[in-house]
Amino acid sequence: MIQRSIQFLLSALSAAQFPKPGVPEVAFLGRSNVGKSSLLNALVGEKAAKVSSTPGRTRAINFFAIADQRQRHQLIFADLPGYGYAKLSKSISATWPAFIEPYLAERATLALCVCLVDANVPPRPNDRQLFDWLRAQDRAFLVVATKADRLSGNQRVRNLAALKRELGLDEILPVSAKTGQGIPELWQKIAKTGTGE
C-alpha cells in the first residue's frame, strides 16, 4: 500500500481565499456528523482533519495537500462544511452559497466530488438534492456510505440497496474509517479520475 502524507493548507470562507489552482482536487461533501473528518484521516493514515463530537463545527472549506512517499502525484482534498444540521445558525448557513456553490460549480481543478451518506441512516431529501445539483453541473461524483462496520452483512446489503433505490444511484461504495473497509477501493476510484497514482 502506498504511504501518503497530508498537510493542512488553509481554510477558505470566500472564493478569493481558495488556493491557487494547480493540482487536481477532490471535494468531500455530506451531512454533518456523517464522518467526513474520520474518512479523510483513514484515507491518509493520519489524524489531520479534526474530528468533533459536535456536528456542524466545520464552517470553512478546509484544504489539505496530499502526496505519496516520493512526494509525487500530489493532489488536494477539500473538506466542505456539513449540511443539514438544524442547530447551525442561519447567518452561517446563509453565507454558504457565497463560497461553496462557486467552488463546486466553477473550480477548474475540481476532479471528483466524494459524497458521503451514513449507511445506517435513511437518505434525506437534501442528499438527493445535492446529487441532482452535481449532475446538473456535470460534476463527477462518487457516493460513499460511511460507518458500514456498524451493520451486519445482510443489513448492509439491505441498507445499500435502499439507498441506491431512494437516491437514484447505480453505485454506492461502503466504507469504514474504523476498520479500513473500502479505503483501498476508494483510493482506486480517486486514481481513476487522474488524481491518484
mmCIF file of N, CA and C in Angstrom, residues 31-139:
data_model
loop_
_atom_site.group_PDB
_atom_site.id
_atom_site.type_symbol
_atom_site.label_atom_id
_atom_site.label_comp_id
_atom_site.label_asym_id
_atom_site.label_seq_id
_atom_site.Cartn_x
_atom_site.Cartn_y
_atom_site.Cartn_z
ATOM 1 N N ARG A 31 -23.734 15.340 4.943
ATOM 2 C CA ARG A 31 -24.402 15.922 6.093
ATOM 3 C C ARG A 31 -23.440 15.987 7.276
ATOM 4 N N SER A 32 -23.739 16.893 8.172
ATOM 5 C CA SER A 32 -22.950 16.971 9.399
ATOM 6 C C SER A 32 -23.050 15.649 10.148
ATOM 7 N N ASN A 33 -21.962 15.243 10.762
ATOM 8 C CA ASN A 33 -21.891 14.024 11.569
ATOM 9 C C ASN A 33 -21.926 12.747 10.730
ATOM 10 N N VAL A 34 -21.615 12.850 9.433
ATOM 11 C CA VAL A 34 -21.602 11.662 8.585
ATOM 12 C C VAL A 34 -20.243 10.966 8.614
ATOM 13 N N GLY A 35 -19.233 11.649 9.163
ATOM 14 C CA GLY A 35 -17.916 11.032 9.299
ATOM 15 C C GLY A 35 -16.897 11.480 8.273
ATOM 16 N N LYS A 36 -17.023 12.727 7.786
ATOM 17 C CA LYS A 36 -16.079 13.216 6.779
ATOM 18 C C LYS A 36 -14.654 13.278 7.316
ATOM 19 N N SER A 37 -14.484 13.863 8.486
ATOM 20 C CA SER A 37 -13.130 14.006 9.035
ATOM 21 C C SER A 37 -12.499 12.645 9.316
ATOM 22 N N SER A 38 -13.284 11.718 9.840
ATOM 23 C CA SER A 38 -12.765 10.371 10.110
ATOM 24 C C SER A 38 -12.341 9.681 8.818
ATOM 25 N N LEU A 39 -13.116 9.853 7.753
ATOM 26 C CA LEU A 39 -12.764 9.239 6.479
ATOM 27 C C LEU A 39 -11.495 9.848 5.910
ATOM 28 N N LEU A 40 -11.378 11.172 5.970
ATOM 29 C CA LEU A 40 -10.158 11.824 5.483
ATOM 30 C C LEU A 40 -8.940 11.283 6.221
ATOM 31 N N ASN A 41 -9.049 11.156 7.526
ATOM 32 C CA ASN A 41 -7.929 10.643 8.316
ATOM 33 C C ASN A 41 -7.612 9.196 7.951
ATOM 34 N N ALA A 42 -8.645 8.384 7.712
ATOM 35 C CA ALA A 42 -8.430 6.988 7.342
ATOM 36 C C ALA A 42 -7.762 6.875 5.971
ATOM 37 N N LEU A 43 -8.087 7.779 5.069
ATOM 38 C CA LEU A 43 -7.504 7.723 3.724
ATOM 39 C C LEU A 43 -5.994 7.935 3.732
ATOM 40 N N VAL A 44 -5.516 8.756 4.634
ATOM 41 C CA VAL A 44 -4.081 9.059 4.664
ATOM 42 C C VAL A 44 -3.362 8.463 5.865
ATOM 43 N N GLY A 45 -4.102 7.831 6.776
ATOM 44 C CA GLY A 45 -3.475 7.191 7.923
ATOM 45 C C GLY A 45 -2.932 8.156 8.945
ATOM 46 N N GLU A 46 -3.449 9.377 8.948
ATOM 47 C CA GLU A 46 -3.016 10.385 9.917
ATOM 48 C C GLU A 46 -4.233 11.118 10.452
ATOM 49 N N LYS A 47 -4.113 11.671 11.652
ATOM 50 C CA LYS A 47 -5.184 12.471 12.213
ATOM 51 C C LYS A 47 -4.941 13.931 11.881
ATOM 52 N N ALA A 48 -5.246 14.274 10.636
ATOM 53 C CA ALA A 48 -5.023 15.645 10.186
ATOM 54 C C ALA A 48 -6.294 16.472 10.270
ATOM 55 N N ALA A 49 -7.427 15.855 9.902
ATOM 56 C CA ALA A 49 -8.705 16.542 9.978
ATOM 57 C C ALA A 49 -9.274 16.369 11.377
ATOM 58 N N LYS A 50 -9.707 17.454 11.983
ATOM 59 C CA LYS A 50 -10.208 17.398 13.352
ATOM 60 C C LYS A 50 -11.576 16.733 13.385
ATOM 61 N N VAL A 51 -11.705 15.722 14.253
ATOM 62 C CA VAL A 51 -12.968 15.025 14.439
ATOM 63 C C VAL A 51 -13.647 15.624 15.663
ATOM 64 N N SER A 52 -14.847 16.181 15.457
ATOM 65 C CA SER A 52 -15.560 16.830 16.551
ATOM 66 C C SER A 52 -16.752 15.982 16.983
ATOM 67 N N SER A 53 -17.030 15.993 18.276
ATOM 68 C CA SER A 53 -18.213 15.288 18.783
ATOM 69 C C SER A 53 -19.473 16.107 18.550
ATOM 70 N N THR A 54 -19.306 17.379 18.189
ATOM 71 C CA THR A 54 -20.442 18.248 17.921
ATOM 72 C C THR A 54 -20.583 18.464 16.430
ATOM 73 N N PRO A 55 -21.684 18.014 15.809
ATOM 74 C CA PRO A 55 -21.861 18.203 14.374
ATOM 75 C C PRO A 55 -21.898 19.670 14.000
ATOM 76 N N GLY A 56 -21.481 19.969 12.767
ATOM 77 C CA GLY A 56 -21.588 21.322 12.251
ATOM 78 C C GLY A 56 -20.458 22.235 12.651
ATOM 79 N N ARG A 57 -19.340 21.682 13.099
ATOM 80 C CA ARG A 57 -18.223 22.515 13.532
ATOM 81 C C ARG A 57 -17.474 23.143 12.352
ATOM 82 N N THR A 58 -17.413 22.427 11.239
ATOM 83 C CA THR A 58 -16.663 22.948 10.097
ATOM 84 C C THR A 58 -17.442 24.087 9.460
ATOM 85 N N ARG A 59 -16.846 25.254 9.403
ATOM 86 C CA ARG A 59 -17.511 26.430 8.842
ATOM 87 C C ARG A 59 -16.944 26.804 7.466
ATOM 88 N N ALA A 60 -15.678 26.520 7.251
ATOM 89 C CA ALA A 60 -14.999 26.905 6.024
ATOM 90 C C ALA A 60 -14.732 25.668 5.179
ATOM 91 N N ILE A 61 -14.220 25.885 3.958
ATOM 92 C CA ILE A 61 -13.671 24.778 3.185
ATOM 93 C C ILE A 61 -12.222 24.631 3.617
ATOM 94 N N ASN A 62 -11.871 23.475 4.154
ATOM 95 C CA ASN A 62 -10.506 23.216 4.599
ATOM 96 C C ASN A 62 -9.772 22.444 3.507
ATOM 97 N N PHE A 63 -8.632 22.962 3.092
ATOM 98 C CA PHE A 63 -7.843 22.368 2.019
ATOM 99 C C PHE A 63 -6.614 21.665 2.592
ATOM 100 N N PHE A 64 -6.367 20.442 2.101
ATOM 101 C CA PHE A 64 -5.223 19.644 2.529
ATOM 102 C C PHE A 64 -4.434 19.189 1.301
ATOM 103 N N ALA A 65 -3.114 19.306 1.356
ATOM 104 C CA ALA A 65 -2.250 18.803 0.281
ATOM 105 C C ALA A 65 -1.898 17.352 0.576
ATOM 106 N N ILE A 66 -2.036 16.491 -0.437
ATOM 107 C CA ILE A 66 -1.765 15.062 -0.308
ATOM 108 C C ILE A 66 -0.603 14.700 -1.231
ATOM 109 N N ALA A 67 0.354 13.924 -0.718
ATOM 110 C CA ALA A 67 1.477 13.463 -1.529
ATOM 111 C C ALA A 67 1.847 12.056 -1.109
ATOM 112 N N ASP A 68 2.419 11.263 -2.041
ATOM 113 C CA ASP A 68 2.884 9.931 -1.667
ATOM 114 C C ASP A 68 4.283 10.043 -1.073
ATOM 115 N N GLN A 69 4.870 8.886 -0.723
ATOM 116 C CA GLN A 69 6.158 8.915 -0.020
ATOM 117 C C GLN A 69 7.284 9.477 -0.884
ATOM 118 N N ARG A 70 7.080 9.496 -2.200
ATOM 119 C CA ARG A 70 8.084 10.071 -3.105
ATOM 120 C C ARG A 70 7.775 11.530 -3.417
ATOM 121 N N GLN A 71 6.728 12.049 -2.708
ATOM 122 C CA GLN A 71 6.263 13.420 -2.922
ATOM 123 C C GLN A 71 5.812 13.630 -4.372
ATOM 124 N N ARG A 72 5.208 12.572 -4.931
ATOM 125 C CA ARG A 72 4.678 12.661 -6.285
ATOM 126 C C ARG A 72 3.158 12.465 -6.247
ATOM 127 N N HIS A 73 2.538 12.704 -7.385
ATOM 128 C CA HIS A 73 1.092 12.544 -7.536
ATOM 129 C C HIS A 73 0.343 13.378 -6.495
ATOM 130 N N GLN A 74 0.791 14.576 -6.300
ATOM 131 C CA GLN A 74 0.146 15.410 -5.300
ATOM 132 C C GLN A 74 -1.242 15.817 -5.760
ATOM 133 N N LEU A 75 -2.138 15.899 -4.834
ATOM 134 C CA LEU A 75 -3.476 16.405 -5.075
ATOM 135 C C LEU A 75 -3.941 17.130 -3.840
ATOM 136 N N ILE A 76 -5.124 17.703 -3.919
ATOM 137 C CA ILE A 76 -5.677 18.440 -2.794
ATOM 138 C C ILE A 76 -7.020 17.842 -2.417
ATOM 139 N N PHE A 77 -7.209 17.613 -1.122
ATOM 140 C CA PHE A 77 -8.512 17.247 -0.581
ATOM 141 C C PHE A 77 -9.166 18.523 -0.064
ATOM 142 N N ALA A 78 -10.429 18.719 -0.409
ATOM 143 C CA ALA A 78 -11.195 19.859 0.084
ATOM 144 C C ALA A 78 -12.322 19.337 0.967
ATOM 145 N N ASP A 79 -12.275 19.665 2.253
ATOM 146 C CA ASP A 79 -13.265 19.229 3.234
ATOM 147 C C ASP A 79 -14.297 20.339 3.361
ATOM 148 N N LEU A 80 -15.509 20.097 2.819
ATOM 149 C CA LEU A 80 -16.550 21.115 2.822
ATOM 150 C C LEU A 80 -17.399 21.034 4.078
ATOM 151 N N PRO A 81 -18.006 22.153 4.501
ATOM 152 C CA PRO A 81 -18.881 22.126 5.677
ATOM 153 C C PRO A 81 -20.017 21.145 5.487
ATOM 154 N N GLY A 82 -20.409 20.471 6.566
ATOM 155 C CA GLY A 82 -21.558 19.584 6.505
ATOM 156 C C GLY A 82 -22.837 20.378 6.311
ATOM 157 N N TYR A 83 -23.832 19.727 5.716
ATOM 158 C CA TYR A 83 -25.104 20.401 5.504
ATOM 159 C C TYR A 83 -26.202 19.669 6.270
ATOM 160 N N GLY A 84 -27.304 20.373 6.508
ATOM 161 C CA GLY A 84 -28.470 19.749 7.108
ATOM 162 C C GLY A 84 -28.449 19.668 8.623
ATOM 163 N N TYR A 85 -27.537 20.388 9.267
ATOM 164 C CA TYR A 85 -27.523 20.348 10.733
ATOM 165 C C TYR A 85 -28.394 21.479 11.268
ATOM 166 N N ALA A 86 -29.469 21.139 11.930
ATOM 167 C CA ALA A 86 -30.505 22.110 12.284
ATOM 168 C C ALA A 86 -30.001 23.211 13.207
ATOM 169 N N LYS A 87 -29.000 22.913 14.042
ATOM 170 C CA LYS A 87 -28.559 23.898 15.027
ATOM 171 C C LYS A 87 -27.552 24.902 14.475
ATOM 172 N N LEU A 88 -27.171 24.747 13.213
ATOM 173 C CA LEU A 88 -26.310 25.764 12.629
ATOM 174 C C LEU A 88 -27.092 27.071 12.524
ATOM 175 N N SER A 89 -26.450 28.168 12.866
ATOM 176 C CA SER A 89 -27.164 29.434 12.806
ATOM 177 C C SER A 89 -27.473 29.796 11.359
ATOM 178 N N LYS A 90 -28.592 30.482 11.176
ATOM 179 C CA LYS A 90 -28.993 30.870 9.825
ATOM 180 C C LYS A 90 -27.985 31.825 9.205
ATOM 181 N N SER A 91 -27.322 32.624 10.042
ATOM 182 C CA SER A 91 -26.351 33.570 9.490
ATOM 183 C C SER A 91 -25.182 32.842 8.848
ATOM 184 N N ILE A 92 -24.815 31.679 9.399
ATOM 185 C CA ILE A 92 -23.716 30.910 8.818
ATOM 186 C C ILE A 92 -24.189 30.178 7.574
ATOM 187 N N SER A 93 -25.335 29.483 7.662
ATOM 188 C CA SER A 93 -25.804 28.730 6.508
ATOM 189 C C SER A 93 -26.152 29.654 5.352
ATOM 190 N N ALA A 94 -26.548 30.887 5.647
ATOM 191 C CA ALA A 94 -26.879 31.826 4.584
ATOM 192 C C ALA A 94 -25.652 32.240 3.784
ATOM 193 N N THR A 95 -24.462 32.108 4.387
ATOM 194 C CA THR A 95 -23.244 32.510 3.671
ATOM 195 C C THR A 95 -22.681 31.374 2.828
ATOM 196 N N TRP A 96 -23.212 30.151 2.965
ATOM 197 C CA TRP A 96 -22.659 29.018 2.225
ATOM 198 C C TRP A 96 -22.620 29.217 0.716
ATOM 199 N N PRO A 97 -23.729 29.652 0.094
ATOM 200 C CA PRO A 97 -23.678 29.759 -1.368
ATOM 201 C C PRO A 97 -22.609 30.708 -1.878
ATOM 202 N N ALA A 98 -22.235 31.671 -1.049
ATOM 203 C CA ALA A 98 -21.249 32.657 -1.483
ATOM 204 C C ALA A 98 -19.904 32.032 -1.795
ATOM 205 N N PHE A 99 -19.584 30.898 -1.156
ATOM 206 C CA PHE A 99 -18.281 30.308 -1.457
ATOM 207 C C PHE A 99 -18.341 28.829 -1.808
ATOM 208 N N ILE A 100 -19.389 28.122 -1.380
ATOM 209 C CA ILE A 100 -19.465 26.697 -1.696
ATOM 210 C C ILE A 100 -19.934 26.463 -3.125
ATOM 211 N N GLU A 101 -21.026 27.114 -3.520
ATOM 212 C CA GLU A 101 -21.522 26.898 -4.874
ATOM 213 C C GLU A 101 -20.513 27.303 -5.946
ATOM 214 N N PRO A 102 -19.838 28.455 -5.814
ATOM 215 C CA PRO A 102 -18.811 28.756 -6.823
ATOM 216 C C PRO A 102 -17.691 27.725 -6.859
ATOM 217 N N TYR A 103 -17.332 27.196 -5.689
ATOM 218 C CA TYR A 103 -16.280 26.175 -5.679
ATOM 219 C C TYR A 103 -16.734 24.937 -6.449
ATOM 220 N N LEU A 104 -17.920 24.445 -6.146
ATOM 221 C CA LEU A 104 -18.403 23.225 -6.783
ATOM 222 C C LEU A 104 -18.741 23.438 -8.258
ATOM 223 N N ALA A 105 -19.241 24.608 -8.598
ATOM 224 C CA ALA A 105 -19.691 24.843 -9.969
ATOM 225 C C ALA A 105 -18.580 25.304 -10.903
ATOM 226 N N GLU A 106 -17.614 26.057 -10.378
ATOM 227 C CA GLU A 106 -16.672 26.751 -11.253
ATOM 228 C C GLU A 106 -15.217 26.346 -11.095
ATOM 229 N N ARG A 107 -14.865 25.627 -10.064
ATOM 230 C CA ARG A 107 -13.465 25.314 -9.800
ATOM 231 C C ARG A 107 -12.910 24.406 -10.894
ATOM 232 N N ALA A 108 -11.995 24.900 -11.680
ATOM 233 C CA ALA A 108 -11.480 24.157 -12.832
ATOM 234 C C ALA A 108 -10.697 22.922 -12.418
ATOM 235 N N THR A 109 -10.044 22.963 -11.260
ATOM 236 C CA THR A 109 -9.195 21.847 -10.823
ATOM 237 C C THR A 109 -9.960 20.806 -9.993
ATOM 238 N N LEU A 110 -11.261 20.995 -9.794
ATOM 239 C CA LEU A 110 -12.061 20.020 -9.046
ATOM 240 C C LEU A 110 -12.330 18.809 -9.937
ATOM 241 N N ALA A 111 -11.717 17.674 -9.591
ATOM 242 C CA ALA A 111 -11.802 16.477 -10.425
ATOM 243 C C ALA A 111 -12.874 15.503 -9.981
ATOM 244 N N LEU A 112 -13.188 15.469 -8.679
ATOM 245 C CA LEU A 112 -14.139 14.494 -8.165
ATOM 246 C C LEU A 112 -14.775 15.008 -6.883
ATOM 247 N N CYS A 113 -16.082 14.776 -6.747
ATOM 248 C CA CYS A 113 -16.790 15.055 -5.502
ATOM 249 C C CYS A 113 -17.104 13.721 -4.841
ATOM 250 N N VAL A 114 -16.621 13.509 -3.632
ATOM 251 C CA VAL A 114 -16.924 12.314 -2.861
ATOM 252 C C VAL A 114 -18.042 12.686 -1.892
ATOM 253 N N CYS A 115 -19.232 12.149 -2.149
ATOM 254 C CA CYS A 115 -20.419 12.496 -1.374
ATOM 255 C C CYS A 115 -20.697 11.404 -0.356
ATOM 256 N N LEU A 116 -20.742 11.772 0.908
ATOM 257 C CA LEU A 116 -20.891 10.797 1.982
ATOM 258 C C LEU A 116 -22.327 10.722 2.468
ATOM 259 N N VAL A 117 -22.800 9.484 2.644
ATOM 260 C CA VAL A 117 -24.070 9.224 3.310
ATOM 261 C C VAL A 117 -23.790 8.195 4.403
ATOM 262 N N ASP A 118 -24.596 8.205 5.444
ATOM 263 C CA ASP A 118 -24.433 7.260 6.548
ATOM 264 C C ASP A 118 -25.154 5.969 6.179
ATOM 265 N N ALA A 119 -24.430 4.849 6.181
ATOM 266 C CA ALA A 119 -25.021 3.564 5.821
ATOM 267 C C ALA A 119 -26.131 3.149 6.770
ATOM 268 N N ASN A 120 -26.168 3.739 7.965
ATOM 269 C CA ASN A 120 -27.136 3.358 8.990
ATOM 270 C C ASN A 120 -28.388 4.228 9.002
ATOM 271 N N VAL A 121 -28.389 5.282 8.194
ATOM 272 C CA VAL A 121 -29.452 6.281 8.261
ATOM 273 C C VAL A 121 -30.181 6.364 6.922
ATOM 274 N N PRO A 122 -31.510 6.399 6.935
ATOM 275 C CA PRO A 122 -32.246 6.561 5.672
ATOM 276 C C PRO A 122 -31.849 7.864 4.978
ATOM 277 N N PRO A 123 -31.887 7.882 3.649
ATOM 278 C CA PRO A 123 -31.492 9.093 2.926
ATOM 279 C C PRO A 123 -32.418 10.261 3.223
ATOM 280 N N ARG A 124 -31.867 11.450 3.141
ATOM 281 C CA ARG A 124 -32.621 12.676 3.356
ATOM 282 C C ARG A 124 -32.831 13.380 2.013
ATOM 283 N N PRO A 125 -33.865 14.210 1.916
ATOM 284 C CA PRO A 125 -34.094 14.937 0.660
ATOM 285 C C PRO A 125 -32.894 15.770 0.215
ATOM 286 N N ASN A 126 -32.144 16.348 1.201
ATOM 287 C CA ASN A 126 -31.021 17.192 0.780
ATOM 288 C C ASN A 126 -29.881 16.383 0.182
ATOM 289 N N ASP A 127 -29.804 15.068 0.478
ATOM 290 C CA ASP A 127 -28.823 14.224 -0.215
ATOM 291 C C ASP A 127 -29.175 14.147 -1.698
ATOM 292 N N ARG A 128 -30.422 13.816 -1.984
ATOM 293 C CA ARG A 128 -30.867 13.715 -3.377
ATOM 294 C C ARG A 128 -30.706 15.048 -4.100
ATOM 295 N N GLN A 129 -31.018 16.146 -3.399
ATOM 296 C CA GLN A 129 -30.865 17.475 -3.998
ATOM 297 C C GLN A 129 -29.416 17.742 -4.384
ATOM 298 N N LEU A 130 -28.494 17.335 -3.516
ATOM 299 C CA LEU A 130 -27.077 17.531 -3.809
ATOM 300 C C LEU A 130 -26.677 16.763 -5.058
ATOM 301 N N PHE A 131 -27.075 15.490 -5.154
ATOM 302 C CA PHE A 131 -26.686 14.685 -6.308
ATOM 303 C C PHE A 131 -27.298 15.231 -7.595
ATOM 304 N N ASP A 132 -28.553 15.656 -7.525
ATOM 305 C CA ASP A 132 -29.195 16.239 -8.698
ATOM 306 C C ASP A 132 -28.473 17.518 -9.130
ATOM 307 N N TRP A 133 -28.070 18.315 -8.149
ATOM 308 C CA TRP A 133 -27.370 19.563 -8.462
ATOM 309 C C TRP A 133 -26.013 19.283 -9.104
ATOM 310 N N LEU A 134 -25.278 18.285 -8.563
ATOM 311 C CA LEU A 134 -23.981 17.933 -9.137
ATOM 312 C C LEU A 134 -24.135 17.417 -10.568
ATOM 313 N N ARG A 135 -25.186 16.633 -10.807
ATOM 314 C CA ARG A 135 -25.447 16.169 -12.176
ATOM 315 C C ARG A 135 -25.701 17.358 -13.102
ATOM 316 N N ALA A 136 -26.480 18.323 -12.621
ATOM 317 C CA ALA A 136 -26.794 19.499 -13.437
ATOM 318 C C ALA A 136 -25.540 20.311 -13.743
ATOM 319 N N GLN A 137 -24.562 20.269 -12.820
ATOM 320 C CA GLN A 137 -23.298 20.980 -13.033
ATOM 321 C C GLN A 137 -22.308 20.146 -13.829
ATOM 322 N N ASP A 138 -22.695 18.923 -14.187
ATOM 323 C CA ASP A 138 -21.834 17.988 -14.919
ATOM 324 C C ASP A 138 -20.556 17.687 -14.141
ATOM 325 N N ARG A 139 -20.722 17.511 -12.830
ATOM 326 C CA ARG A 139 -19.584 17.191 -11.968
ATOM 327 C C ARG A 139 -19.508 15.681 -11.738
#
